[in-house]
Amino acid sequence: MQKLLVCYKWVLDEQDIKVTGDLSLDTGRAKYKISDYDKNAVEAGVLLGEQHGVSVEALTFGTAAVKQSLKDALSRGLDKVYWIGDAAAEQADAFVTANILAGAIKKAGPYDLILCGEGSADSYSQQTAPRLATLLGIPAITFVRQLSVADGRVTAIRKLGDCTEEVTVTGPAVISVLPEINKPRIPGLKQVMAAAKKPSEEVKVADLGLAAGELAPKVRSLSVKGYVMDRKKVIFKEANQADNVAKLVASLAQEGLC
Amino acid sequence: MPGIWIYSEDSAVARQLLTAGLELKNAMKQPVAVLTLSGEEAQTFIDAGADKVYVVKGSNPWPESYANAVADLLTKEQAGVLLVGGTMRGKDLAAKVAASLKAGLVTDALRVACAGDGIETTRLVYGGLAVRTETVTLPALVTIPPRTFAEAAVQGTGQGEVVIVEVANDDNRVSVTNVCPIVRQGADIAAADRIVCVGRGLSKKEDLTMVEALAAAVGAEIGCTRGISEDYRWLPNDRYIGISGQKVKPELYIGLGISGQVQHVAGIRDAKVIVAVDSNEKAPIFEAADYGIVGDLYEVVPLLTKAMQK
Ligand SMILES: Cc1cc2nc3c(=O)[nH]c(=O)nc-3n(C[C@H](O)[C@H](O)[C@H](O)COP(=O)(O)OP(=O)(O)OC[C@H]3O[C@@H](n4cnc5c(N)ncnc54)[C@H](O)[C@@H]3O)c2cc1C
């Protein structure tokens, strides 16, 4: 094994997004973060890199804001980050994203393994890993909860709802990992300082040799609306809990639930 | 055959998708075909309204290995729409097929409709915080979660064509071994009528006995938030509820010491009545609850258990 690559996405932190009265989303106070699922992919890549003494690079595609991600990404143990900051990311669907990532991988590669999160924390389309594998002509092993490499072969345990299966691959492959595969490290001051000295390289979409059709999304958003539930919101908050419980039980009795 | 195509490695899910497929058939005035790996089930799709069934047969039993063959067949037949059962295997295959066809794919659509010269879908984004409506140009792929639709009913003449297609799906780079069913510990909470759910407001594992007593009094199964199973490992992983865990639809859900982050709440939206107990009056769970008690669960749970026992 020579070289590993991790793909990550720089996303708005959904915890900071507010649904407003007219059901539109207020992202004004939302900060960006590395998509949680991708933190697991970064960790899986860095652990493999440490075990086998090989270099681990990362690739990210986003809007201009993606440049802010470099420090956090590099402090997680990566050796280098390739980043693509392009306005195309605003409208990109999984088709466009995979075309751009595959183009950049062909340029920077080859890689023995390409790791992705299972989905992204924002749109959670779960398409990037299998699409990339198809575009690169190599196998995809998705939904991986355990990963090891020995004698040039990768063994992965996948978790598929009702069963697990063990998959062994020879040669390069794209892997998507489940959150349960590891606990991503929390970078310390030393790692953050070291990150400042690590290399990053900007990649331009224009240099990837993609046709216009490959950059035109097939899926277009018509509207995004906050999801609200219509609930009764009857809250009992007296100091005396026995009273609260009595009121709750009376309400449940009215609902026919006790 | 242009038209609407359906694929799932799980035949029950394929029959559910037929319900959506037949609606599209009416709107698009195009035939519906089912692609299946299971020859024995072919007639059930015809009985449920499919015009044509293609039984794809290769030598490799791994469902994911059919992606190329499915893509080739759909290209040859000039399929307009492919609905794929949104199991994990289905989502894997759908993304590979979409990449081969250079097509758009919507994941986990809750609704599909014909709109103009494309397909319109809605799905959840931002961990369940919002709903996005999208259009996909043809050929369009959509995955639909299992149980979104009921299975299509047996109808009509039961007349339709079954075609067997031999395909090459060997891949000597990949070998699959040790396929183990996951054995659930206890009942399936996805099907439970009542759920008592516990979050990180619980201070230690031993206190689960207190929660069990409430569950017994209410006649409920015990569920939890992700942290309780994945971080603390106090309960098995198939007990956690949310966007990445189980989606539940009980008559009654009682959440204890759960803040109500969107990823958890996304899993309980279909509950009929939601009750929350949390010490923080500002916890978002109260926005998602029908009834709530602001208080220390250690004080409230024993009182509630006693009251519910009566
Ligand atoms: C991509 C992604 C996917 C996720 N998927 C899921 C998922 O599927 N399911 C899921 O559950 N989570 C999921 N999460 C995690 C989710 O965001 C929350 O972190 C999690 O649900 C919080 O769990 P909690 O409510 O138990 O804990 P906390 O948020 O820590 O809340 C604990 C609550 O307990 C209250 N409390 C403390 N002590 C007491 C007491 N003595 N009495 C009463 N109340 C008390 C506190 O006021 C607080 O409200 C996901 C996160 C991400 C980023």
XYZ file of C-alpha atoms in Angstrom, chain A residues 12 14-15 17-19 25 27 33 36-37 93-95 118 121-128 130-135 137-143 145 153 158-172 178-180 183 214 217-242 244-245 248-249 251-252 254-258, chain B residues 62 64 68 87-89 91-92 95-100 102-108 110 120 123-137 171-184 194 226 230-231 233 237 240 243-244 251-252 254 261-263 265 268-275 277 281 286-296 299-300 303-304 307-308:
190
model
C -23.207 23.963 7.371
C -27.340 21.846 11.009
C -27.491 22.462 14.766
C -29.857 26.323 11.318
C -33.152 27.805 12.437
C -36.546 27.274 10.872
C -34.252 28.236 6.779
C -28.523 29.844 8.043
C -17.858 21.918 9.882
C -19.594 14.304 10.800
C -19.656 11.120 8.725
C -25.825 17.283 -7.245
C -24.144 13.935 -6.646
C -23.623 13.527 -10.406
C -21.468 6.961 4.389
C -24.540 15.535 7.199
C -26.410 18.022 4.983
C -27.967 16.181 2.052
C -27.066 12.596 3.006
C -27.378 11.324 -0.546
C -25.095 8.342 0.074
C -23.987 8.359 -3.552
C -20.453 9.695 -3.634
C -20.360 4.144 -5.252
C -20.474 6.775 -7.997
C -16.742 7.428 -7.641
C -15.980 3.718 -7.810
C -17.937 3.386 -11.055
C -16.304 6.453 -12.587
C -13.645 1.609 -12.717
C -12.848 0.034 -9.331
C -14.992 -1.785 -6.742
C -16.995 0.048 -4.053
C -17.354 -1.405 -0.600
C -20.079 0.568 1.148
C -21.396 0.718 4.737
C -17.965 -0.909 10.087
C -5.746 -7.033 0.320
C -20.137 -4.309 6.000
C -23.351 -3.802 7.932
C -26.495 -4.032 5.836
C -29.582 -3.640 7.979
C -30.343 -7.286 8.488
C -26.906 -8.880 8.092
C -23.194 -8.296 8.077
C -20.855 -9.538 5.377
C -17.119 -9.741 4.996
C -15.744 -8.465 1.705
C -12.166 -8.890 0.543
C -10.824 -6.788 -2.334
C -7.574 -6.946 -4.231
C -6.404 -3.768 -5.872
C -7.685 -0.271 -5.376
C -20.315 3.896 8.941
C -20.133 6.217 11.988
C -19.667 3.221 14.279
C -14.305 7.657 17.311
C -20.545 16.720 -16.754
C -26.638 18.992 -12.406
C -29.352 16.442 -13.196
C -31.157 17.100 -9.926
C -32.307 20.632 -9.219
C -33.740 21.994 -6.009
C -37.148 23.664 -6.314
C -37.660 24.528 -2.660
C -36.382 23.824 0.823
C -38.792 24.165 3.718
C -38.362 23.625 7.421
C -40.059 20.490 8.631
C -42.415 21.314 11.448
C -44.490 18.947 13.457
C -47.908 19.875 14.612
C -47.745 18.933 18.289
C -49.822 20.004 21.264
C -46.872 21.259 23.332
C -48.680 21.101 26.660
C -45.838 21.522 29.137
C -46.228 20.972 32.881
C -43.641 22.862 34.859
C -44.839 23.249 38.418
C -42.284 22.775 41.151
C -44.326 19.923 42.550
C -43.604 16.911 40.342
C -46.454 14.877 41.781
C -47.163 17.461 37.007
C -47.317 13.675 36.856
C -49.739 14.171 32.516
C -51.502 10.942 33.439
C -53.922 13.867 29.654
C -52.758 10.410 28.642
C -57.884 11.433 27.706
C -55.832 10.211 24.762
C -56.905 6.690 25.657
C -53.357 5.735 26.468
C -53.821 4.646 30.058
C -23.814 -10.829 -4.536
C -24.309 -5.389 -5.681
C -23.197 -2.965 -14.479
C -32.212 -0.689 1.302
C -28.485 -0.246 1.814
C -27.753 -2.679 -1.009
C -28.757 2.541 -2.569
C -25.307 1.172 -3.397
C -25.641 5.100 -7.271
C -23.462 2.868 -9.465
C -26.178 2.562 -12.098
C -26.715 6.341 -12.010
C -22.991 6.920 -12.529
C -22.965 4.551 -15.534
C -24.726 9.693 -16.284
C -28.088 10.195 -14.619
C -29.502 12.029 -11.631
C -30.473 10.061 -8.549
C -32.562 11.178 -5.593
C -31.943 9.229 -2.392
C -34.720 8.257 0.029
C -40.778 10.293 0.333
C -40.422 15.591 -8.947
C -36.874 14.242 0.698
C -35.468 15.217 4.082
C -32.213 17.148 4.356
C -30.076 18.582 7.182
C -30.658 15.584 9.398
C -34.428 15.857 9.062
C -34.631 19.592 9.781
C -36.004 20.422 6.338
C -37.813 18.989 3.340
C -36.401 19.582 -0.129
C -38.439 19.365 -3.315
C -36.373 18.563 -6.391
C -36.751 17.756 -10.075
C -34.669 15.148 -11.832
C -34.229 15.075 -15.583
C -15.704 -9.718 -10.474
C -12.543 -11.514 -9.462
C -11.346 -8.473 -7.517
C -14.022 -8.936 -4.866
C -14.932 -11.919 -2.712
C -17.750 -12.028 -0.190
C -17.701 -14.394 2.783
C -19.250 -14.751 6.218
C -22.699 -13.375 5.596
C -24.209 -13.323 9.103
C -27.764 -12.360 9.945
C -27.978 -9.742 12.687
C -29.874 -11.263 15.575
C -31.975 -8.707 17.369
C -45.229 2.043 22.920
C -27.411 7.411 19.680
C -22.911 4.048 20.296
C -20.896 5.979 22.874
C -22.903 0.978 24.824
C -27.309 -0.393 18.445
C -31.310 3.805 19.016
C -32.117 9.535 11.237
C -29.220 7.099 11.323
C -48.912 5.175 19.691
C -46.953 6.562 22.613
C -41.992 8.846 26.250
C -31.719 17.222 18.503
C -33.066 17.047 14.979
C -31.324 13.747 14.177
C -36.515 13.719 16.400
C -40.018 9.796 16.086
C -42.052 12.025 13.800
C -44.652 9.401 13.103
C -45.346 8.774 16.798
C -48.967 9.500 17.657
C -48.316 11.032 21.066
C -44.918 12.306 22.187
C -44.203 12.860 25.873
C -39.366 14.670 30.519
C -37.111 23.919 30.018
C -40.501 20.276 24.174
C -41.126 21.846 20.752
C -41.657 18.346 19.390
C -43.786 17.052 22.266
C -47.508 16.776 22.880
C -47.010 16.680 26.644
C -43.952 17.512 28.647
C -42.765 17.694 32.203
C -39.912 20.021 33.065
C -38.091 18.186 35.806
C -35.426 15.818 36.990
C -37.799 12.451 40.497
C -40.414 12.161 37.754
C -43.792 8.929 40.290
C -44.894 8.295 36.722
C -49.156 6.361 38.506
C -49.103 4.258 35.335
